[in-house]
PDB file of C-alpha atoms in Angstrom:
ATOM      1  CA  MET N   1      87.456 -10.825  33.883  1.00  0.00           C
ATOM      2  CA  ARG N   2      84.839 -13.591  34.201  1.00  0.00           C
ATOM      3  CA  SER N   3      83.190 -11.599  36.928  1.00  0.00           C
ATOM      4  CA  VAL N   4      82.838  -8.591  34.641  1.00  0.00           C
ATOM      5  CA  VAL N   5      81.469 -10.703  31.780  1.00  0.00           C
ATOM      6  CA  GLY N   6      79.026 -12.352  34.166  1.00  0.00           C
ATOM      7  CA  GLU N   7      77.855  -9.039  35.438  1.00  0.00           C
ATOM      8  CA  GLU N   8      77.424  -7.734  31.886  1.00  0.00           C
ATOM      9  CA  THR N   9      75.519 -10.877  30.958  1.00  0.00           C
ATOM     10  CA  SER N  10      73.259 -10.520  33.978  1.00  0.00           C
ATOM     11  CA  VAL N  11      72.601  -6.907  33.147  1.00  0.00           C
ATOM     12  CA  ALA N  12      71.870  -7.798  29.523  1.00  0.00           C
ATOM     13  CA  LEU N  13      69.497 -10.579  30.615  1.00  0.00           C
ATOM     14  CA  ALA N  14      67.786  -8.237  33.049  1.00  0.00           C
ATOM     15  CA  ASP N  15      67.389  -5.614  30.328  1.00  0.00           C
ATOM     16  CA  TRP N  16      66.069  -8.257  27.954  1.00  0.00           C
ATOM     17  CA  LYS N  17      63.576  -9.484  30.538  1.00  0.00           C
ATOM     18  CA  ASN N  18      62.493  -5.928  31.271  1.00  0.00           C
ATOM     19  CA  GLY N  19      62.166  -5.222  27.560  1.00  0.00           C
ATOM     20  CA  THR N  20      60.267  -8.423  26.996  1.00  0.00           C
ATOM     21  CA  TRP N  21      57.977  -7.619  29.928  1.00  0.00           C
ATOM     22  CA  ALA N  22      57.397  -4.102  28.652  1.00  0.00           C
ATOM     23  CA  SER N  23      56.725  -5.432  25.164  1.00  0.00           C
ATOM     24  CA  SER N  24      54.313  -8.020  26.574  1.00  0.00           C
ATOM     25  CA  VAL N  25      52.526  -5.376  28.611  1.00  0.00           C
ATOM     26  CA  GLY N  26      52.407  -3.131  25.564  1.00  0.00           C
ATOM     27  CA  LEU N  27      51.064  -5.907  23.372  1.00  0.00           C
ATOM     28  CA  PHE N  28      48.542  -6.811  26.054  1.00  0.00           C
ATOM     29  CA  LEU N  29      47.386  -3.202  26.306  1.00  0.00           C
ATOM     30  CA  VAL N  30      47.197  -2.943  22.526  1.00  0.00           C
ATOM     31  CA  ALA N  31      45.177  -6.186  22.421  1.00  0.00           C
ATOM     32  CA  VAL N  32      42.821  -4.946  25.176  1.00  0.00           C
ATOM     33  CA  VAL N  33      42.336  -1.606  23.480  1.00  0.00           C
ATOM     34  CA  GLY N  34      41.931  -3.312  20.127  1.00  0.00           C
ATOM     35  CA  LEU N  35      39.396  -5.758  21.579  1.00  0.00           C
ATOM     36  CA  PHE N  36      37.501  -2.864  23.169  1.00  0.00           C
ATOM     37  CA  PHE N  37      37.288  -0.962  19.893  1.00  0.00           C
ATOM     38  CA  LEU N  38      36.435  -4.169  18.028  1.00  0.00           C
ATOM     39  CA  LYS N  39      33.562  -4.814  20.408  1.00  0.00           C
ATOM     40  CA  GLN N  40      32.444  -1.213  19.988  1.00  0.00           C
ATOM     41  CA  PHE N  41      32.609  -1.638  16.224  1.00  0.00           C
ATOM     42  CA  TYR N  42      30.546  -4.845  16.261  1.00  0.00           C
ATOM     43  CA  ARG N  43      28.102  -3.267  18.688  1.00  0.00           C
ATOM     44  CA  ARG N  44      27.761  -0.268  16.380  1.00  0.00           C
ATOM     45  CA  VAL N  45      27.279  -2.561  13.381  1.00  0.00           C
ATOM     46  CA  ALA N  46      24.598  -4.508  15.306  1.00  0.00           C
ATOM     47  CA  VAL N  47      22.807  -1.298  16.267  1.00  0.00           C
ATOM     48  CA  GLU N  48      22.960  -0.072  12.686  1.00  0.00           C
ATOM     49  CA  GLN N  49      21.578  -3.401  11.470  1.00  0.00           C
ATOM     50  CA  GLU N  50      18.756  -3.164  14.002  1.00  0.00           C
ATOM     51  CA  LEU N  51      18.010   0.371  12.853  1.00  0.00           C
ATOM     52  CA  ILE N  52      18.029  -0.766   9.208  1.00  0.00           C
ATOM     53  CA  VAL N  53      15.618  -3.620  10.012  1.00  0.00           C
ATOM     54  CA  GLU N  54      13.446  -1.331  12.121  1.00  0.00           C
ATOM     55  CA  ASN N  55      13.433   1.260   9.340  1.00  0.00           C
ATOM     56  CA  ARG N  56      12.457  -1.383   6.787  1.00  0.00           C
ATOM     57  CA  GLU N  57       9.670  -2.632   9.051  1.00  0.00           C
ATOM     58  CA  ARG N  58       8.483   0.938   9.597  1.00  0.00           C
ATOM     59  CA  LYS N  59       8.468   1.586   5.849  1.00  0.00           C
ATOM     60  CA  ALA N  60       6.613  -1.688   5.260  1.00  0.00           C
ATOM     61  CA  LEU N  61       4.010  -0.703   7.869  1.00  0.00           C
ATOM     62  CA  GLN N  62       3.689   2.771   6.350  1.00  0.00           C
ATOM     63  CA  GLN N  63       3.243   1.299   2.863  1.00  0.00           C
ATOM     64  CA  SER N  64       0.686  -1.186   4.182  1.00  0.00           C
ATOM     65  CA  ALA N  65      -1.185   1.615   5.966  1.00  0.00           C
ATOM     66  CA  GLN N  66      -1.117   3.749   2.817  1.00  0.00           C
ATOM     67  CA  ILE N  67      -2.431   0.849   0.729  1.00  0.00           C
ATOM     68  CA  ASN N  68      -5.201   0.132   3.241  1.00  0.00           C
ATOM     69  CA  GLU N  69      -6.081   3.829   3.395  1.00  0.00           C
ATOM     70  CA  ALA N  70      -6.214   4.017  -0.402  1.00  0.00           C
ATOM     71  CA  ARG N  71      -8.435   0.936  -0.545  1.00  0.00           C
ATOM     72  CA  LEU N  72     -10.720   2.320   2.142  1.00  0.00           C
ATOM     73  CA  GLN N  73     -10.907   5.683   0.358  1.00  0.00           C
ATOM     74  CA  ALA N  74     -11.697   3.927  -2.927  1.00  0.00           C
ATOM     75  CA  LEU N  75     -14.432   1.953  -1.164  1.00  0.00           C
ATOM     76  CA  VAL N  76     -15.920   5.083   0.367  1.00  0.00           C
ATOM     77  CA  ASP N  77     -15.709   6.940  -2.965  1.00  0.00           C
ATOM     78  CA  SER N  78     -17.669   4.139  -4.635  1.00  0.00           C
ATOM     79  CA  ILE N  79     -20.610   4.562  -2.240  1.00  0.00           C
ATOM     80  CA  PRO N  80     -23.357   6.664  -3.862  1.00  0.00           C
ATOM     81  CA  ASP N  81     -24.981   7.502  -0.519  1.00  0.00           C
ATOM     82  CA  LEU N  82     -24.188  10.523   1.609  1.00  0.00           C
ATOM     83  CA  ILE N  83     -22.165   9.695   4.726  1.00  0.00           C
ATOM     84  CA  PHE N  84     -21.921  11.929   7.794  1.00  0.00           C
ATOM     85  CA  VAL N  85     -19.967  11.320  10.995  1.00  0.00           C
ATOM     86  CA  ILE N  86     -21.292  13.627  13.718  1.00  0.00           C
ATOM     87  CA  ASP N  87     -19.704  13.846  17.163  1.00  0.00           C
ATOM     88  CA  LYS N  88     -21.691  13.675  20.395  1.00  0.00           C
ATOM     89  CA  SER N  89     -22.024  17.455  20.523  1.00  0.00           C
ATOM     90  CA  GLY N  90     -23.544  17.546  17.017  1.00  0.00           C
ATOM     91  CA  HIS N  91     -20.613  18.771  14.889  1.00  0.00           C
ATOM     92  CA  PHE N  92     -19.703  17.294  11.507  1.00  0.00           C
ATOM     93  CA  GLU N  93     -16.423  15.338  11.712  1.00  0.00           C
ATOM     94  CA  PHE N  94     -16.550  13.603   8.315  1.00  0.00           C
ATOM     95  CA  VAL N  95     -18.616  14.168   5.183  1.00  0.00           C
ATOM     96  CA  HIS N  96     -18.728  12.050   2.032  1.00  0.00           C
ATOM     97  CA  ALA N  97     -20.791  12.899  -1.032  1.00  0.00           C
ATOM     98  CA  ALA N  98     -20.270  11.355  -4.447  1.00  0.00           C
ATOM     99  CA  ASP N  99     -22.488  14.160  -5.751  1.00  0.00           C
ATOM    100  CA  GLU N 100     -22.015  17.355  -3.719  1.00  0.00           C
ATOM    101  CA  SER N 101     -25.056  18.914  -5.375  1.00  0.00           C
ATOM    102  CA  GLN N 102     -27.059  16.854  -2.853  1.00  0.00           C
ATOM    103  CA  LEU N 103     -25.481  18.817   0.012  1.00  0.00           C
ATOM    104  CA  LEU N 104     -26.666  22.144   1.372  1.00  0.00           C
ATOM    105  CA  LEU N 105     -23.014  23.245   1.612  1.00  0.00           C
ATOM    106  CA  PRO N 106     -19.761  21.898   0.137  1.00  0.00           C
ATOM    107  CA  ALA N 107     -18.336  19.020   2.185  1.00  0.00           C
ATOM    108  CA  LYS N 108     -15.262  20.991   3.325  1.00  0.00           C
ATOM    109  CA  GLU N 109     -17.430  23.835   4.604  1.00  0.00           C
ATOM    110  CA  LEU N 110     -19.603  21.444   6.624  1.00  0.00           C
ATOM    111  CA  LEU N 111     -16.675  20.129   8.666  1.00  0.00           C
ATOM    112  CA  GLY N 112     -16.714  21.562  12.178  1.00  0.00           C
ATOM    113  CA  LEU N 113     -20.200  23.045  11.836  1.00  0.00           C
ATOM    114  CA  HIS N 114     -23.106  22.025  14.049  1.00  0.00           C
ATOM    115  CA  TYR N 115     -26.066  20.558  12.196  1.00  0.00           C
ATOM    116  CA  ASP N 116     -28.220  23.299  13.787  1.00  0.00           C
ATOM    117  CA  ASP N 117     -26.242  25.794  11.692  1.00  0.00           C
ATOM    118  CA  VAL N 118     -26.982  23.914   8.453  1.00  0.00           C
ATOM    119  CA  LEU N 119     -30.372  22.219   8.594  1.00  0.00           C
ATOM    120  CA  PRO N 120     -33.794  23.902   8.663  1.00  0.00           C
ATOM    121  CA  LYS N 121     -35.110  24.284  12.208  1.00  0.00           C
ATOM    122  CA  GLU N 122     -37.834  21.644  11.880  1.00  0.00           C
ATOM    123  CA  LEU N 123     -35.369  19.045  10.600  1.00  0.00           C
ATOM    124  CA  SER N 124     -32.799  20.083  13.193  1.00  0.00           C
ATOM    125  CA  TYR N 125     -35.351  19.369  15.941  1.00  0.00           C
ATOM    126  CA  LYS N 126     -35.916  15.901  14.437  1.00  0.00           C
ATOM    127  CA  PHE N 127     -32.177  15.235  14.552  1.00  0.00           C
ATOM    128  CA  ASP N 128     -32.125  16.387  18.180  1.00  0.00           C
ATOM    129  CA  GLY N 129     -34.693  13.702  18.962  1.00  0.00           C
ATOM    130  CA  ILE N 130     -32.853  11.043  16.965  1.00  0.00           C
ATOM    131  CA  LYS N 131     -29.570  11.937  18.660  1.00  0.00           C
ATOM    132  CA  SER N 132     -31.178  11.521  22.089  1.00  0.00           C
ATOM    133  CA  GLU N 133     -32.732   8.172  21.103  1.00  0.00           C
ATOM    134  CA  VAL N 134     -29.448   6.861  19.705  1.00  0.00           C
ATOM    135  CA  ALA N 135     -27.517   7.946  22.801  1.00  0.00           C
ATOM    136  CA  ALA N 136     -30.071   6.419  25.177  1.00  0.00           C
ATOM    137  CA  SER N 137     -30.822   3.142  23.383  1.00  0.00           C
ATOM    138  CA  GLN N 138     -27.506   2.549  21.586  1.00  0.00           C
ATOM    139  CA  THR N 139     -29.579   1.211  18.673  1.00  0.00           C
ATOM    140  CA  ASN N 140     -29.905   2.206  15.026  1.00  0.00           C
ATOM    141  CA  GLN N 141     -32.647   4.601  13.952  1.00  0.00           C
ATOM    142  CA  THR N 142     -34.215   5.552  10.611  1.00  0.00           C
ATOM    143  CA  LEU N 143     -35.407   9.033   9.684  1.00  0.00           C
ATOM    144  CA  GLU N 144     -37.212  10.140   6.527  1.00  0.00           C
ATOM    145  CA  TYR N 145     -37.250  13.825   5.655  1.00  0.00           C
ATOM    146  CA  GLN N 146     -37.534  16.277   2.797  1.00  0.00           C
ATOM    147  CA  LEU N 147     -35.144  19.087   1.866  1.00  0.00           C
ATOM    148  CA  PHE N 148     -35.112  21.754  -0.799  1.00  0.00           C
ATOM    149  CA  VAL N 149     -31.806  21.337  -2.621  1.00  0.00           C
ATOM    150  CA  GLU N 150     -31.056  23.887  -5.332  1.00  0.00           C
ATOM    151  CA  GLY N 151     -34.711  24.927  -5.271  1.00  0.00           C
ATOM    152  CA  GLU N 152     -36.040  21.373  -5.744  1.00  0.00           C
ATOM    153  CA  ALA N 153     -37.819  19.274  -3.107  1.00  0.00           C
ATOM    154  CA  ARG N 154     -35.901  16.044  -2.545  1.00  0.00           C
ATOM    155  CA  ASP N 155     -36.814  13.114  -0.290  1.00  0.00           C
ATOM    156  CA  PHE N 156     -34.130  11.464   1.831  1.00  0.00           C
ATOM    157  CA  GLU N 157     -33.871   8.451   4.116  1.00  0.00           C
ATOM    158  CA  ALA N 158     -31.237   8.506   6.854  1.00  0.00           C
ATOM    159  CA  ARG N 159     -30.039   5.357   8.610  1.00  0.00           C
ATOM    160  CA  ILE N 160     -28.404   6.458  11.832  1.00  0.00           C
ATOM    161  CA  SER N 161     -25.983   4.228  13.754  1.00  0.00           C
ATOM    162  CA  VAL N 162     -24.392   4.848  17.123  1.00  0.00           C
ATOM    163  CA  MET N 163     -20.643   5.569  17.315  1.00  0.00           C
ATOM    164  CA  SER N 164     -19.000   4.107  20.432  1.00  0.00           C
ATOM    165  CA  GLY N 165     -15.665   4.887  22.070  1.00  0.00           C
ATOM    166  CA  ASP N 166     -13.040   2.398  23.284  1.00  0.00           C
ATOM    167  CA  ARG N 167     -15.026   1.736  26.461  1.00  0.00           C
ATOM    168  CA  GLY N 168     -18.380   1.499  24.721  1.00  0.00           C
ATOM    169  CA  GLN N 169     -19.455   5.016  25.627  1.00  0.00           C
ATOM    170  CA  TYR N 170     -21.606   7.080  23.259  1.00  0.00           C
ATOM    171  CA  ASN N 171     -19.294   9.044  20.990  1.00  0.00           C
ATOM    172  CA  GLY N 172     -21.644  10.440  18.342  1.00  0.00           C
ATOM    173  CA  PHE N 173     -23.420   8.895  15.380  1.00  0.00           C
ATOM    174  CA  LEU N 174     -22.956   7.847  11.777  1.00  0.00           C
ATOM    175  CA  ALA N 175     -25.660   8.842   9.286  1.00  0.00           C
ATOM    176  CA  VAL N 176     -25.894   7.103   5.903  1.00  0.00           C
ATOM    177  CA  VAL N 177     -28.317   9.144   3.815  1.00  0.00           C
ATOM    178  CA  ARG N 178     -29.905   8.102   0.518  1.00  0.00           C
ATOM    179  CA  ASP N 179     -31.847  10.231  -1.942  1.00  0.00           C
ATOM    180  CA  VAL N 180     -35.144   8.323  -2.329  1.00  0.00           C
ATOM    181  CA  THR N 181     -36.928  10.914  -4.451  1.00  0.00           C
ATOM    182  CA  GLU N 182     -37.114   8.704  -7.549  1.00  0.00           C
ATOM    183  CA  SER N 183     -38.287   5.630  -5.641  1.00  0.00           C
ATOM    184  CA  LYS N 184     -40.933   7.728  -3.858  1.00  0.00           C
ATOM    185  CA  MET N 185     -42.197   8.954  -7.226  1.00  0.00           C
ATOM    186  CA  GLN N 186     -42.291   5.410  -8.590  1.00  0.00           C
ATOM    187  CA  GLU N 187     -44.196   4.199  -5.539  1.00  0.00           C
ATOM    188  CA  ALA N 188     -46.721   7.023  -5.967  1.00  0.00           C
ATOM    189  CA  GLU N 189     -47.147   6.190  -9.670  1.00  0.00           C
ATOM    190  CA  LEU N 190     -47.702   2.519  -8.827  1.00  0.00           C
ATOM    191  CA  ARG N 191     -50.349   3.447  -6.250  1.00  0.00           C
ATOM    192  CA  ILE N 192     -52.074   5.686  -8.789  1.00  0.00           C
ATOM    193  CA  ALA N 193     -51.919   2.958 -11.433  1.00  0.00           C
ATOM    194  CA  SER N 194     -53.259   0.392  -8.979  1.00  0.00           C
ATOM    195  CA  THR N 195     -56.133   2.660  -7.996  1.00  0.00           C
ATOM    196  CA  ALA N 196     -56.957   3.425 -11.648  1.00  0.00           C
ATOM    197  CA  PHE N 197     -56.791  -0.271 -12.528  1.00  0.00           C
ATOM    198  CA  GLU N 198     -59.413  -1.156  -9.949  1.00  0.00           C
ATOM    199  CA  THR N 199     -62.052   1.150 -11.419  1.00  0.00           C
ATOM    200  CA  HIS N 200     -65.686   0.342 -12.353  1.00  0.00           C
ATOM    201  CA  LEU N 201     -64.615  -0.002 -15.989  1.00  0.00           C
ATOM    202  CA  GLY N 202     -63.427  -3.319 -17.324  1.00  0.00           C
ATOM    203  CA  ILE N 203     -59.697  -3.203 -18.075  1.00  0.00           C
ATOM    204  CA  LEU N 204     -57.404  -5.696 -19.757  1.00  0.00           C
ATOM    205  CA  ILE N 205     -53.621  -5.420 -19.927  1.00  0.00           C
ATOM    206  CA  THR N 206     -51.968  -7.249 -22.842  1.00  0.00           C
ATOM    207  CA  ASP N 207     -48.489  -7.605 -24.286  1.00  0.00           C
ATOM    208  CA  GLU N 208     -47.474  -6.595 -27.822  1.00  0.00           C
ATOM    209  CA  THR N 209     -48.879  -9.857 -29.240  1.00  0.00           C
ATOM    210  CA  GLY N 210     -52.284  -9.379 -27.627  1.00  0.00           C
ATOM    211  CA  ARG N 211     -51.765 -11.985 -24.908  1.00  0.00           C
ATOM    212  CA  ILE N 212     -53.714 -11.010 -21.782  1.00  0.00           C
ATOM    213  CA  LEU N 213     -51.504 -10.299 -18.773  1.00  0.00           C
ATOM    214  CA  ARG N 214     -53.988  -8.800 -16.288  1.00  0.00           C
ATOM    215  CA  ALA N 215     -57.720  -8.258 -15.947  1.00  0.00           C
ATOM    216  CA  ASN N 216     -59.370  -6.195 -13.257  1.00  0.00           C
ATOM    217  CA  LYS N 217     -62.348  -7.152 -11.101  1.00  0.00           C
ATOM    218  CA  ALA N 218     -64.711  -4.996 -13.121  1.00  0.00           C
ATOM    219  CA  PHE N 219     -63.869  -6.985 -16.266  1.00  0.00           C
ATOM    220  CA  SER N 220     -64.671 -10.243 -14.492  1.00  0.00           C
ATOM    221  CA  GLN N 221     -67.970  -8.827 -13.181  1.00  0.00           C
ATOM    222  CA  ILE N 222     -68.956  -7.510 -16.610  1.00  0.00           C
ATOM    223  CA  THR N 223     -67.952 -10.585 -18.661  1.00  0.00           C
ATOM    224  CA  GLY N 224     -68.396 -13.319 -16.096  1.00  0.00           C
ATOM    225  CA  TYR N 225     -64.862 -14.604 -16.726  1.00  0.00           C
ATOM    226  CA  PRO N 226     -62.546 -14.751 -13.704  1.00  0.00           C
ATOM    227  CA  GLU N 227     -59.079 -13.352 -14.266  1.00  0.00           C
ATOM    228  CA  HIS N 228     -57.268 -16.698 -14.128  1.00  0.00           C
ATOM    229  CA  GLU N 229     -59.346 -17.976 -17.075  1.00  0.00           C
ATOM    230  CA  VAL N 230     -58.479 -15.123 -19.432  1.00  0.00           C
ATOM    231  CA  VAL N 231     -54.831 -14.511 -18.495  1.00  0.00           C
ATOM    232  CA  GLY N 232     -52.500 -16.026 -21.075  1.00  0.00           C
TER     233      GLY N 232
END
């Protein structure tokens, strides 16, 4: 009887041990699998966080670039001069004109065209020479010329700067062009006035109160009074 009970007890203990072992193995496998998925989860969360940070940084860079571009565009728009970027082959890459009536063609139509196709032949030849000088010397050049714009002769002054590539190679030129018609007219009027002032007739220039501001040489010769004695 004791032998049977002992055997049953041994069998029960063996079954319990086997069950416990199986449960332990099962729990261990569950823990390993759980740990694996937990690591995967945290890794996924980390990647998502990195993507969120990267996306934020990208958006911040895009916003900064947009702000800088807007500022640069506002700066360019505030410049009254004409601005042309011409590549090394002579084609317009960029055109700015606060007043497009100063252009021979609308700015959008100029893009991609060669200046030979736009400018009068004589002026085009001058730009050929300037382009060669800029490419050879890598120094700034100035060119004065006259164009008929909307049937009116206008005087322009172009300041031409070299455009260099990443390795310093010639890459075209930048032309900043100013309409100097009014200043040319004023200079001519001043020359005429100066010539007329120094005539053989005695001339005095006074203000509204009669105070003498200028006296020409003829006045001094006629009256005997040098200019510095009568001025004021």
